[in-house]
Amino acid sequence: VYFNICIMKFAIIAPETQTKKWKVEFEKQAPGEELLIGYETDRPDDIECVLVWGHPKGSLKKFKNLKLIFSMGAGVDHILNDDTIPKDIPVSRIVDPQMAFSMTNYILMAVLNYQRCWYDFQDAQKRNHWAQFEFDEKNLKVGILGIGHLGMDAANALYRLGFEVFGYSNSPKETIFPSFYGKQLEDFLKKINVLVCTVPLTPKTRCLLSAKLFNELAFPTYLINVSRGAVQVEDDIIRAIKEGKLTGAFLDVFEKEPLPNNSPLWQNPKIKITPHVASLTYAEESIRQALENFRRVTNGSAPLNEVSRENMY
Ligand code: GLV
C-alpha cells in the first residue's frame, strides 16, 4: 500500500475576514495542497511558506524551515518590524495593478472633492442653498511624497488629468513630471499645496508628517495620507489646521487603528476619515503571486518583488 502523505507547506496568518477569502482562492489555485490557518500546529517544521497580514509579533519564529514570507499587503512594515524573524528568509510582497487602480482612484477622489469644493456644496445643499459662483475651482500643485509603485501610478494619473504634479522619493526616479529625491525634500515642499503621502513606514518616515515638515510648506496645504498611521503625528495635524498651515486633511490611516472613539479627529470639520480602505488586497492575484514566488524560491530563484531589508520596502 502506498500512502501519499501531503505535507502541509503553506500557512495563512491574517485577520479572519481576509483569511476566509484567501483560503477559498488558495484552494482553487492549489487544489490538494494542505493549508494551515493560523500558526497553531504540532508540525511547524513542515511549513515552508507563510502568507501574512498583521501577524502577531513572534508568531513566525517557530517555523524553522521557512523559504518565503509573502506579504498580502503592499506595506511590509508589520513583517520587518518583527525582529524575531531571521534575516535570511526572503520577504516578498504583492504588487498588483488592481491595487494601484484602487489607490489611484481613492487619491483622485480626495483631490477632486477638495479641488471642486465638494464639501462646501454639500453644506449648501443641507441648507437648501443655491451656492452658484460662491466657490472657485482650486488651483492645485499636487506633491506625491513617495513615488513607488502606488504613488507613481497616482502621480501619473493626476498629471494626465492636467494637474500640476511634483514627486519626491528616497532615490531618483524617472518621471514625466518634476521630481525630487534624497536631500531635496524642502525644495519639494516649497512647490506644493496638496501633499499626498504614499511612503512606506520605515525608520526614516516614522512621524515624518509632523509640525517640523508642516513648517517647511510655503503654501497652506491639503494633506492626504494613505500610507501608514505611524507616519503622521495627529496632534500636529490638528494644530497645523488650526494655524492655517494645513487647509484640511483626508486620512485613511491612523496612529491607532481602529481610530479610538474619543479621537478629536472624528469631529474635526476639516478632516475627512476613511477606515484604512484606500486600497485592498485582491485575493485571486495575491494568491497567484504567492504561489508563483514560492515556486521560484523552491527552484532556487529570487522571488518577484522581494523586499529590501536595508530600505525596509
Ligand atoms: C495596506 O495597508 C497594505 O499595505 O496593503
mmCIF file of C-alpha atoms and ligand atoms in Angstrom:
data_model
loop_
_atom_site.group_PDB
_atom_site.id
_atom_site.type_symbol
_atom_site.label_atom_id
_atom_site.label_comp_id
_atom_site.label_asym_id
_atom_site.label_seq_id
_atom_site.Cartn_x
_atom_site.Cartn_y
_atom_site.Cartn_z
ATOM 1 C CA VAL A 1 0.000 0.000 0.000
ATOM 2 C CA TYR A 2 1.297 3.424 -0.933
ATOM 3 C CA PHE A 3 0.309 6.322 1.270
ATOM 4 C CA ASN A 4 0.572 9.681 -0.384
ATOM 5 C CA ILE A 5 1.277 11.910 2.568
ATOM 6 C CA CYS A 6 0.628 15.515 1.681
ATOM 7 C CA ILE A 7 2.900 17.722 3.698
ATOM 8 C CA MET A 8 1.409 20.971 4.907
ATOM 9 C CA LYS A 9 3.793 23.569 3.497
ATOM 10 C CA PHE A 10 1.624 26.687 3.461
ATOM 11 C CA ALA A 11 0.090 28.789 6.213
ATOM 12 C CA ILE A 12 -2.110 31.871 6.189
ATOM 13 C CA ILE A 13 -1.727 34.141 9.202
ATOM 14 C CA ALA A 14 -4.106 37.068 8.967
ATOM 15 C CA PRO A 15 -7.306 38.505 10.444
ATOM 16 C CA GLU A 16 -10.440 36.431 9.955
ATOM 17 C CA THR A 17 -12.109 38.335 7.096
ATOM 18 C CA GLN A 18 -9.035 38.191 4.882
ATOM 19 C CA THR A 19 -8.208 34.619 5.861
ATOM 20 C CA LYS A 20 -11.627 33.431 4.668
ATOM 21 C CA LYS A 21 -11.249 34.990 1.203
ATOM 22 C CA TRP A 22 -7.645 33.882 0.756
ATOM 23 C CA LYS A 23 -8.416 30.314 1.815
ATOM 24 C CA VAL A 24 -11.139 29.971 -0.855
ATOM 25 C CA GLU A 25 -8.773 31.302 -3.512
ATOM 26 C CA PHE A 26 -5.852 29.164 -2.318
ATOM 27 C CA GLU A 27 -7.957 26.012 -2.551
ATOM 28 C CA LYS A 28 -8.976 26.970 -6.086
ATOM 29 C CA GLN A 29 -5.430 27.640 -7.269
ATOM 30 C CA ALA A 30 -3.640 24.887 -5.348
ATOM 31 C CA PRO A 31 -6.148 22.046 -5.111
ATOM 32 C CA GLY A 32 -4.947 19.204 -2.921
ATOM 33 C CA GLU A 33 -2.330 21.351 -1.235
ATOM 34 C CA GLU A 34 -2.861 21.374 2.534
ATOM 35 C CA LEU A 35 -3.147 24.753 4.172
ATOM 36 C CA LEU A 36 -2.604 25.713 7.784
ATOM 37 C CA ILE A 37 -4.818 28.535 9.038
ATOM 38 C CA GLY A 38 -3.064 30.478 11.766
ATOM 39 C CA TYR A 39 0.136 29.346 13.441
ATOM 40 C CA GLU A 40 -1.021 26.638 15.839
ATOM 41 C CA THR A 41 0.435 23.364 14.633
ATOM 42 C CA ASP A 42 2.351 20.487 16.140
ATOM 43 C CA ARG A 43 4.366 20.157 12.899
ATOM 44 C CA PRO A 44 5.858 23.648 12.492
ATOM 45 C CA ASP A 45 8.880 22.223 10.663
ATOM 46 C CA ASP A 46 6.698 21.319 7.658
ATOM 47 C CA ILE A 47 5.727 24.919 6.973
ATOM 48 C CA GLU A 48 7.808 26.494 4.182
ATOM 49 C CA CYS A 49 5.713 29.463 3.084
ATOM 50 C CA VAL A 50 3.594 31.876 5.099
ATOM 51 C CA LEU A 51 1.097 34.334 3.654
ATOM 52 C CA VAL A 52 0.784 37.054 6.221
ATOM 53 C CA TRP A 53 -1.042 40.207 7.052
ATOM 54 C CA GLY A 54 -0.543 41.729 10.507
ATOM 55 C CA HIS A 55 0.734 38.507 12.091
ATOM 56 C CA PRO A 56 1.231 38.580 15.882
ATOM 57 C CA LYS A 57 4.844 39.509 16.551
ATOM 58 C CA GLY A 58 6.961 36.439 17.207
ATOM 59 C CA SER A 59 4.433 34.012 15.734
ATOM 60 C CA LEU A 60 6.678 33.088 12.777
ATOM 61 C CA LYS A 61 9.761 32.115 14.722
ATOM 62 C CA LYS A 62 8.535 28.573 15.388
ATOM 63 C CA PHE A 63 8.706 27.846 11.641
ATOM 64 C CA LYS A 64 12.338 26.777 11.283
ATOM 65 C CA ASN A 65 12.147 25.770 7.615
ATOM 66 C CA LEU A 66 10.557 28.855 6.079
ATOM 67 C CA LYS A 67 11.612 29.551 2.493
ATOM 68 C CA LEU A 68 9.357 32.541 1.864
ATOM 69 C CA ILE A 69 7.321 35.115 3.740
ATOM 70 C CA PHE A 70 4.729 36.629 1.426
ATOM 71 C CA SER A 71 3.109 39.915 2.428
ATOM 72 C CA MET A 72 -0.505 40.073 1.362
ATOM 73 C CA GLY A 73 -0.320 43.840 1.855
ATOM 74 C CA ALA A 74 1.585 46.481 -0.072
ATOM 75 C CA GLY A 75 3.245 47.654 3.138
ATOM 76 C CA VAL A 76 5.722 45.306 4.790
ATOM 77 C CA ASP A 77 6.434 47.239 7.993
ATOM 78 C CA HIS A 78 4.440 44.705 10.018
ATOM 79 C CA ILE A 79 6.882 41.981 8.907
ATOM 80 C CA LEU A 80 10.145 43.901 9.049
ATOM 81 C CA ASN A 81 9.375 45.349 12.471
ATOM 82 C CA ASP A 82 9.235 41.817 13.870
ATOM 83 C CA ASP A 83 12.854 41.273 14.914
ATOM 84 C CA THR A 84 12.221 37.621 15.762
ATOM 85 C CA ILE A 85 12.210 36.794 12.025
ATOM 86 C CA PRO A 86 15.588 35.516 10.756
ATOM 87 C CA LYS A 87 17.087 37.972 8.271
ATOM 88 C CA ASP A 88 17.914 35.339 5.663
ATOM 89 C CA ILE A 89 14.325 34.395 4.846
ATOM 90 C CA PRO A 90 13.214 36.237 1.695
ATOM 91 C CA VAL A 91 10.222 38.522 2.097
ATOM 92 C CA SER A 92 8.222 39.435 -0.962
ATOM 93 C CA ARG A 93 5.065 41.423 -1.344
ATOM 94 C CA ILE A 94 2.056 41.748 -3.529
ATOM 95 C CA VAL A 95 2.414 44.227 -6.389
ATOM 96 C CA ASP A 96 -0.921 44.339 -8.130
ATOM 97 C CA PRO A 97 -2.178 46.706 -10.860
ATOM 98 C CA GLN A 98 -5.686 46.410 -9.439
ATOM 99 C CA MET A 99 -4.388 47.603 -6.094
ATOM 100 C CA ALA A 100 -2.759 50.580 -7.819
ATOM 101 C CA PHE A 101 -6.047 51.265 -9.662
ATOM 102 C CA SER A 102 -7.949 51.433 -6.338
ATOM 103 C CA MET A 103 -5.313 53.527 -4.619
ATOM 104 C CA THR A 104 -5.192 55.974 -7.507
ATOM 105 C CA ASN A 105 -8.977 56.307 -7.555
ATOM 106 C CA TYR A 106 -9.005 56.938 -3.834
ATOM 107 C CA ILE A 107 -6.387 59.667 -4.168
ATOM 108 C CA LEU A 108 -8.279 61.192 -7.113
ATOM 109 C CA MET A 109 -11.459 61.196 -5.029
ATOM 110 C CA ALA A 110 -9.732 63.067 -2.216
ATOM 111 C CA VAL A 111 -8.044 65.538 -4.570
ATOM 112 C CA LEU A 112 -11.152 66.194 -6.693
ATOM 113 C CA ASN A 113 -13.526 66.613 -3.748
ATOM 114 C CA TYR A 114 -11.152 69.234 -2.445
ATOM 115 C CA GLN A 115 -10.439 70.878 -5.785
ATOM 116 C CA ARG A 116 -14.121 71.255 -6.710
ATOM 117 C CA CYS A 117 -15.124 72.393 -3.185
ATOM 118 C CA TRP A 118 -17.471 69.441 -2.823
ATOM 119 C CA TYR A 119 -17.732 69.819 0.946
ATOM 120 C CA ASP A 120 -18.897 73.438 0.576
ATOM 121 C CA PHE A 121 -21.589 72.437 -1.903
ATOM 122 C CA GLN A 122 -22.623 69.631 0.397
ATOM 123 C CA ASP A 123 -23.085 72.114 3.256
ATOM 124 C CA ALA A 124 -25.014 74.457 0.970
ATOM 125 C CA GLN A 125 -27.336 71.620 -0.036
ATOM 126 C CA LYS A 126 -28.089 70.904 3.628
ATOM 127 C CA ARG A 127 -29.391 74.479 3.833
ATOM 128 C CA ASN A 128 -31.326 74.294 0.510
ATOM 129 C CA HIS A 129 -28.917 76.973 -0.605
ATOM 130 C CA TRP A 130 -28.051 77.592 -4.282
ATOM 131 C CA ALA A 131 -24.333 78.366 -3.962
ATOM 132 C CA GLN A 132 -23.716 79.369 -7.561
ATOM 133 C CA PHE A 133 -20.428 81.272 -8.094
ATOM 134 C CA GLU A 134 -19.530 81.109 -4.420
ATOM 135 C CA PHE A 135 -16.768 78.539 -4.653
ATOM 136 C CA ASP A 136 -13.999 78.526 -7.218
ATOM 137 C CA GLU A 137 -12.095 75.544 -8.527
ATOM 138 C CA LYS A 138 -8.839 75.450 -6.605
ATOM 139 C CA ASN A 139 -5.556 75.826 -8.396
ATOM 140 C CA LEU A 140 -3.615 72.834 -7.138
ATOM 141 C CA LYS A 141 0.035 71.846 -7.128
ATOM 142 C CA VAL A 142 -0.043 68.265 -6.011
ATOM 143 C CA GLY A 143 3.003 66.741 -4.363
ATOM 144 C CA ILE A 144 3.273 62.976 -4.155
ATOM 145 C CA LEU A 145 5.551 62.038 -1.286
ATOM 146 C CA GLY A 146 6.756 58.535 -2.145
ATOM 147 C CA ILE A 147 6.691 57.709 -5.848
ATOM 148 C CA GLY A 148 6.939 53.944 -5.657
ATOM 149 C CA HIS A 149 4.538 51.534 -7.342
ATOM 150 C CA LEU A 150 1.376 53.110 -5.895
ATOM 151 C CA GLY A 151 2.494 56.738 -5.610
ATOM 152 C CA MET A 152 3.799 56.781 -9.183
ATOM 153 C CA ASP A 153 0.517 55.431 -10.546
ATOM 154 C CA ALA A 154 -1.456 58.187 -8.797
ATOM 155 C CA ALA A 155 1.041 60.874 -9.811
ATOM 156 C CA ASN A 156 0.862 59.853 -13.471
ATOM 157 C CA ALA A 157 -2.949 59.811 -13.391
ATOM 158 C CA LEU A 158 -3.098 63.288 -11.835
ATOM 159 C CA TYR A 159 -0.564 64.577 -14.330
ATOM 160 C CA ARG A 160 -2.535 63.165 -17.255
ATOM 161 C CA LEU A 161 -5.702 64.824 -15.915
ATOM 162 C CA GLY A 162 -3.868 68.120 -16.266
ATOM 163 C CA PHE A 163 -2.824 68.755 -12.669
ATOM 164 C CA GLU A 164 0.498 70.280 -11.817
ATOM 165 C CA VAL A 165 2.332 67.397 -10.138
ATOM 166 C CA PHE A 166 5.596 67.100 -8.217
ATOM 167 C CA GLY A 167 7.129 63.909 -6.918
ATOM 168 C CA TYR A 168 9.527 63.094 -4.137
ATOM 169 C CA SER A 169 11.227 59.802 -3.382
ATOM 170 C CA ASN A 170 14.159 58.382 -1.498
ATOM 171 C CA SER A 171 16.124 57.619 -4.656
ATOM 172 C CA PRO A 172 15.992 59.334 -8.078
ATOM 173 C CA LYS A 173 13.138 58.236 -10.344
ATOM 174 C CA GLU A 174 12.402 58.810 -13.977
ATOM 175 C CA THR A 175 9.174 60.808 -14.121
ATOM 176 C CA ILE A 176 7.029 62.690 -16.636
ATOM 177 C CA PHE A 177 6.585 65.491 -14.042
ATOM 178 C CA PRO A 178 9.218 67.358 -11.988
ATOM 179 C CA SER A 179 10.546 65.231 -9.168
ATOM 180 C CA PHE A 180 12.894 65.498 -6.218
ATOM 181 C CA TYR A 181 14.793 62.965 -4.155
ATOM 182 C CA GLY A 182 17.019 62.451 -1.155
ATOM 183 C CA LYS A 183 18.049 65.737 0.448
ATOM 184 C CA GLN A 184 15.645 67.775 -1.730
ATOM 185 C CA LEU A 185 12.590 67.294 0.484
ATOM 186 C CA GLU A 186 12.464 71.001 1.416
ATOM 187 C CA ASP A 187 12.569 72.078 -2.249
ATOM 188 C CA PHE A 188 9.697 69.708 -2.962
ATOM 189 C CA LEU A 189 7.653 71.026 -0.030
ATOM 190 C CA LYS A 190 8.094 74.631 -1.207
ATOM 191 C CA LYS A 191 6.369 73.834 -4.529
ATOM 192 C CA ILE A 192 3.104 72.284 -3.447
ATOM 193 C CA ASN A 193 -0.290 72.985 -1.893
ATOM 194 C CA VAL A 194 -1.564 69.410 -1.744
ATOM 195 C CA LEU A 195 0.561 66.739 -0.098
ATOM 196 C CA VAL A 196 -0.274 63.115 -0.864
ATOM 197 C CA CYS A 197 1.629 60.689 1.338
ATOM 198 C CA THR A 198 2.314 57.252 -0.169
ATOM 199 C CA VAL A 199 5.577 56.379 1.592
ATOM 200 C CA PRO A 200 6.304 53.036 3.219
ATOM 201 C CA LEU A 201 6.730 53.071 7.001
ATOM 202 C CA THR A 202 10.463 52.946 7.731
ATOM 203 C CA PRO A 203 12.636 54.426 10.499
ATOM 204 C CA LYS A 204 13.095 57.461 8.167
ATOM 205 C CA THR A 205 9.393 58.068 7.586
ATOM 206 C CA ARG A 206 8.079 57.397 11.103
ATOM 207 C CA CYS A 207 6.458 60.665 12.360
ATOM 208 C CA LEU A 208 7.511 62.426 9.139
ATOM 209 C CA LEU A 209 4.151 64.232 8.835
ATOM 210 C CA SER A 210 4.818 66.425 11.852
ATOM 211 C CA ALA A 211 4.998 70.129 12.746
ATOM 212 C CA LYS A 212 8.597 70.184 11.520
ATOM 213 C CA LEU A 213 7.533 69.228 7.997
ATOM 214 C CA PHE A 214 4.375 71.374 8.007
ATOM 215 C CA ASN A 215 6.558 74.382 8.876
ATOM 216 C CA GLU A 216 8.540 73.853 5.660
ATOM 217 C CA LEU A 217 5.450 74.264 3.474
ATOM 218 C CA ALA A 218 5.369 77.518 1.508
ATOM 219 C CA PHE A 219 1.578 77.473 0.958
ATOM 220 C CA PRO A 220 -1.443 76.420 3.017
ATOM 221 C CA THR A 221 -1.613 72.766 2.067
ATOM 222 C CA TYR A 222 -4.181 69.979 1.968
ATOM 223 C CA LEU A 223 -2.907 66.690 3.370
ATOM 224 C CA ILE A 224 -3.900 63.240 2.093
ATOM 225 C CA ASN A 225 -2.369 60.254 3.892
ATOM 226 C CA VAL A 226 -2.888 56.735 2.568
ATOM 227 C CA SER A 227 0.359 55.213 3.817
ATOM 228 C CA ARG A 228 0.664 54.342 7.490
ATOM 229 C CA GLY A 229 -0.683 55.987 10.607
ATOM 230 C CA ALA A 230 2.738 55.895 12.271
ATOM 231 C CA VAL A 231 3.977 58.295 9.573
ATOM 232 C CA GLN A 232 1.696 61.035 10.937
ATOM 233 C CA VAL A 233 1.586 62.960 14.219
ATOM 234 C CA GLU A 234 -2.107 63.551 14.732
ATOM 235 C CA ASP A 235 -1.765 66.308 17.350
ATOM 236 C CA ASP A 236 0.486 68.204 14.932
ATOM 237 C CA ILE A 237 -2.050 67.816 12.103
ATOM 238 C CA ILE A 238 -4.826 69.243 14.272
ATOM 239 C CA ARG A 239 -2.606 72.150 15.348
ATOM 240 C CA ALA A 240 -1.444 72.844 11.768
ATOM 241 C CA ILE A 241 -5.091 73.015 10.659
ATOM 242 C CA LYS A 242 -5.881 75.430 13.479
ATOM 243 C CA GLU A 243 -2.909 77.590 12.485
ATOM 244 C CA GLY A 244 -3.862 77.523 8.805
ATOM 245 C CA LYS A 245 -0.701 75.730 7.676
ATOM 246 C CA LEU A 246 -2.888 72.845 6.599
ATOM 247 C CA THR A 247 -6.229 73.614 4.945
ATOM 248 C CA GLY A 248 -7.545 70.210 5.930
ATOM 249 C CA ALA A 249 -6.763 66.529 5.769
ATOM 250 C CA PHE A 250 -8.130 63.402 4.144
ATOM 251 C CA LEU A 251 -6.888 60.446 6.163
ATOM 252 C CA ASP A 252 -7.184 56.714 5.592
ATOM 253 C CA VAL A 253 -4.658 55.633 8.235
ATOM 254 C CA PHE A 254 -4.195 56.453 11.901
ATOM 255 C CA GLU A 255 -1.693 56.230 14.739
ATOM 256 C CA LYS A 256 -4.029 53.753 16.369
ATOM 257 C CA GLU A 257 -6.447 51.606 14.355
ATOM 258 C CA PRO A 258 -9.368 51.352 14.677
ATOM 259 C CA LEU A 259 -9.355 55.100 15.347
ATOM 260 C CA PRO A 260 -10.429 55.411 19.015
ATOM 261 C CA ASN A 261 -13.921 56.670 19.597
ATOM 262 C CA ASN A 262 -12.642 59.651 21.590
ATOM 263 C CA SER A 263 -10.145 60.840 18.961
ATOM 264 C CA PRO A 264 -10.613 64.557 18.195
ATOM 265 C CA LEU A 265 -10.029 63.736 14.513
ATOM 266 C CA TRP A 266 -13.542 62.294 14.166
ATOM 267 C CA GLN A 267 -15.406 65.555 14.686
ATOM 268 C CA ASN A 268 -12.933 67.986 13.130
ATOM 269 C CA PRO A 269 -14.852 69.588 10.225
ATOM 270 C CA LYS A 270 -11.652 69.954 8.177
ATOM 271 C CA ILE A 271 -10.731 66.283 8.466
ATOM 272 C CA LYS A 272 -12.223 63.507 6.357
ATOM 273 C CA ILE A 273 -11.819 59.953 7.552
ATOM 274 C CA THR A 274 -11.966 56.522 5.954
ATOM 275 C CA PRO A 275 -11.123 53.312 7.870
ATOM 276 C CA HIS A 276 -7.922 52.068 6.145
ATOM 277 C CA VAL A 277 -9.668 51.033 2.935
ATOM 278 C CA ALA A 278 -7.896 53.156 0.308
ATOM 279 C CA SER A 279 -6.683 50.038 -1.440
ATOM 280 C CA LEU A 280 -7.384 46.444 -0.555
ATOM 281 C CA THR A 281 -5.679 43.166 -1.316
ATOM 282 C CA TYR A 282 -7.346 41.202 -4.098
ATOM 283 C CA ALA A 283 -7.342 37.518 -3.247
ATOM 284 C CA GLU A 284 -7.009 35.960 -6.702
ATOM 285 C CA GLU A 285 -3.940 37.901 -7.821
ATOM 286 C CA SER A 286 -2.308 37.783 -4.370
ATOM 287 C CA ILE A 287 -2.581 34.014 -4.106
ATOM 288 C CA ARG A 288 -1.329 33.665 -7.673
ATOM 289 C CA GLN A 289 1.756 35.739 -6.858
ATOM 290 C CA ALA A 290 2.366 33.955 -3.554
ATOM 291 C CA LEU A 291 2.295 30.540 -5.276
ATOM 292 C CA GLU A 292 4.484 31.741 -8.137
ATOM 293 C CA ASN A 293 7.021 33.196 -5.740
ATOM 294 C CA PHE A 294 7.104 30.011 -3.729
ATOM 295 C CA ARG A 295 7.761 28.049 -6.925
ATOM 296 C CA ARG A 296 10.576 30.442 -7.706
ATOM 297 C CA VAL A 297 12.307 30.086 -4.336
ATOM 298 C CA THR A 298 11.983 26.308 -4.356
ATOM 299 C CA ASN A 299 13.623 26.344 -7.812
ATOM 300 C CA GLY A 300 16.473 28.420 -6.441
ATOM 301 C CA SER A 301 15.491 31.796 -7.961
ATOM 302 C CA ALA A 302 14.765 35.008 -6.130
ATOM 303 C CA PRO A 303 11.082 35.796 -5.593
ATOM 304 C CA LEU A 304 9.491 38.630 -7.557
ATOM 305 C CA ASN A 305 9.028 41.923 -5.711
ATOM 306 C CA GLU A 306 11.452 40.969 -2.998
ATOM 307 C CA VAL A 307 11.650 43.464 -0.164
ATOM 308 C CA SER A 308 14.989 45.071 0.669
ATOM 309 C CA ARG A 309 15.721 44.645 4.381
ATOM 310 C CA GLU A 310 18.016 47.646 4.195
ATOM 311 C CA ASN A 311 15.497 50.054 2.633
ATOM 312 C CA MET A 312 12.607 48.435 4.518
ATOM 313 C CA TYR A 313 10.438 48.424 1.364
HETATM 314 C C1 GLV B 1 -2.475 48.061 3.357
HETATM 315 O O1 GLV B 1 -2.376 48.979 4.101
HETATM 316 C C2 GLV B 1 -1.385 47.445 2.674
HETATM 317 O O2 GLV B 1 -0.220 47.704 2.986
HETATM 318 O O3 GLV B 1 -1.662 46.658 1.754
#
